[in-house]
PDB file of C-alpha atoms in Angstrom:
ATOM      1  CA  MET U   1      53.340  73.416  89.227  1.00 44.00           C
ATOM      2  CA  SER U   2      56.120  75.326  90.598  1.00 48.00           C
ATOM      3  CA  ASP U   3      59.418  73.480  91.794  1.00 49.00           C
ATOM      4  CA  THR U   4      61.394  75.807  93.811  1.00 52.00           C
ATOM      5  CA  LYS U   5      65.001  73.235  93.553  1.00 58.00           C
ATOM      6  CA  THR U   6      65.339  74.483  89.912  1.00 60.00           C
ATOM      7  CA  ASN U   7      67.894  75.979  88.713  1.00 69.00           C
ATOM      8  CA  ASP U   8      65.757  79.218  87.838  1.00 73.00           C
ATOM      9  CA  PRO U   9      67.782  82.296  88.704  1.00 74.00           C
ATOM     10  CA  GLY U  10      65.353  84.014  90.001  1.00 78.00           C
ATOM     11  CA  VAL U  11      65.210  81.714  92.511  1.00 82.00           C
ATOM     12  CA  MET U  12      67.207  82.197  95.908  1.00 83.00           C
ATOM     13  CA  THR U  13      67.066  79.241  98.248  1.00 92.00           C
ATOM     14  CA  ILE U  14      67.774  79.906 102.429  1.00 93.00           C
ATOM     15  CA  SER U  15      71.367  78.813 101.757  1.00 93.00           C
ATOM     16  CA  MET U  16      72.527  80.718  99.136  1.00 93.00           C
ATOM     17  CA  GLN U  17      70.535  83.766 101.601  1.00 94.00           C
ATOM     18  CA  VAL U  18      72.689  82.366 104.601  1.00 95.00           C
ATOM     19  CA  ALA U  19      75.536  82.336 102.245  1.00 96.00           C
ATOM     20  CA  LEU U  20      75.196  85.957 100.892  1.00 96.00           C
ATOM     21  CA  GLU U  21      74.713  87.182 104.582  1.00 97.00           C
ATOM     22  CA  GLU U  22      77.729  85.708 106.034  1.00 98.00           C
ATOM     23  CA  GLU U  23      79.420  87.027 102.813  1.00 98.00           C
ATOM     24  CA  VAL U  24      78.805  90.535 103.637  1.00 98.00           C
ATOM     25  CA  GLU U  25      79.260  90.076 107.115  1.00 98.00           C
ATOM     26  CA  ARG U  26      82.637  88.466 106.034  1.00 98.00           C
ATOM     27  CA  LEU U  27      83.341  91.876 103.483  1.00 98.00           C
ATOM     28  CA  ALA U  28      81.786  94.725 106.282  1.00 98.00           C
ATOM     29  CA  ALA U  29      84.428  92.890 108.890  1.00 98.00           C
ATOM     30  CA  ALA U  30      87.186  93.005 106.598  1.00 98.00           C
ATOM     31  CA  GLU U  31      86.433  96.931 105.674  1.00 98.00           C
ATOM     32  CA  LYS U  32      86.671  97.965 108.919  1.00 98.00           C
ATOM     33  CA  ALA U  33      89.726  95.898 109.469  1.00 98.00           C
ATOM     34  CA  SER U  34      91.256  97.501 106.017  1.00 98.00           C
ATOM     35  CA  LYS U  35      90.306 100.994 107.546  1.00 98.00           C
ATOM     36  CA  ASN U  36      91.607 100.278 111.357  1.00 98.00           C
ATOM     37  CA  ARG U  37      94.627  99.552 109.394  1.00 98.00           C
ATOM     38  CA  ILE U  38      95.047 102.444 107.699  1.00 98.00           C
ATOM     39  CA  LEU U  39      94.368 105.067 110.580  1.00 98.00           C
ATOM     40  CA  TYR U  40      97.571 102.926 112.413  1.00 98.00           C
ATOM     41  CA  LEU U  41      99.517 103.567 109.242  1.00 98.00           C
ATOM     42  CA  ALA U  42      98.353 107.080 108.906  1.00 98.00           C
ATOM     43  CA  GLN U  43      99.204 107.342 112.623  1.00 98.00           C
ATOM     44  CA  SER U  44     103.173 105.672 112.328  1.00 98.00           C
ATOM     45  CA  ASN U  45     103.476 107.833 109.331  1.00 98.00           C
ATOM     46  CA  ALA U  46     103.024 111.023 110.762  1.00 98.00           C
ATOM     47  CA  ASN U  47     104.699 109.931 114.088  1.00 98.00           C
ATOM     48  CA  LEU U  48     107.784 108.978 111.625  1.00 98.00           C
ATOM     49  CA  LYS U  49     107.935 112.227 110.115  1.00 98.00           C
ATOM     50  CA  ALA U  50     108.002 114.111 113.707  1.00 98.00           C
ATOM     51  CA  ARG U  51     110.863 112.028 115.130  1.00 98.00           C
ATOM     52  CA  LEU U  52     112.514 112.880 110.736  1.00 98.00           C
ATOM     53  CA  ALA U  53     111.933 116.692 111.996  1.00 98.00           C
ATOM     54  CA  GLU U  54     113.104 116.376 115.495  1.00 98.00           C
ATOM     55  CA  LEU U  55     116.444 113.960 113.930  1.00 96.00           C
ATOM     56  CA  GLU U  56     117.336 116.790 111.181  1.00 96.00           C
ATOM     57  CA  ALA U  57     117.015 119.846 114.110  1.00 96.00           C
ATOM     58  CA  GLU U  58     119.676 118.241 115.792  1.00 95.00           C
ATOM     59  CA  LEU U  59     121.449 117.396 112.840  1.00 93.00           C
ATOM     60  CA  ALA U  60     121.307 120.964 112.308  1.00 93.00           C
ATOM     61  CA  THR U  61     122.478 121.651 115.454  1.00 93.00           C
ATOM     62  CA  LEU U  62     126.070 119.852 115.092  1.00 88.00           C
ATOM     63  CA  PRO U  63     129.676 121.007 113.431  1.00 87.00           C
ATOM     64  CA  ALA U  64     130.102 120.862 109.954  1.00 82.00           C
ATOM     65  CA  GLU U  65     133.570 118.826 110.414  1.00 74.00           C
ATOM     66  CA  ALA U  66     131.486 116.115 113.075  1.00 54.00           C
ATOM     67  CA  PRO U  67     133.389 112.773 112.138  1.00 64.00           C
ATOM     68  CA  VAL U  68     130.894 110.474 110.647  1.00 66.00           C
ATOM     69  CA  GLY U  69     131.648 106.678 112.743  1.00 71.00           C
ATOM     70  CA  LYS U  70     133.937 105.421 114.961  1.00 68.00           C
ATOM     71  CA  GLN U  71     137.108 106.530 114.810  1.00 65.00           C
ATOM     72  CA  LYS U  72     140.534 103.826 115.496  1.00 62.00           C
ATOM     73  CA  ALA U  73     141.955 103.995 118.628  1.00 62.00           C
ATOM     74  CA  ASN U  74     145.696 104.649 118.631  1.00 55.00           C
TER      75      ASN U  74
END
């Protein structure tokens, strides 16, 4: 006579199957969140590179002897 409540590694109980399905769903959600985060960071990186290029272009137009920082008041 076979008992399905044994510790037989070949037997998957309903609770084990439910837990496994929940873990798969959790991992799928984490994967989606990670992909979204990567896309957000890639867009932020592109925006920062564009802004850096703008600032470098602006810097190139400034005179070479431009004072840096605040000037002292007389």
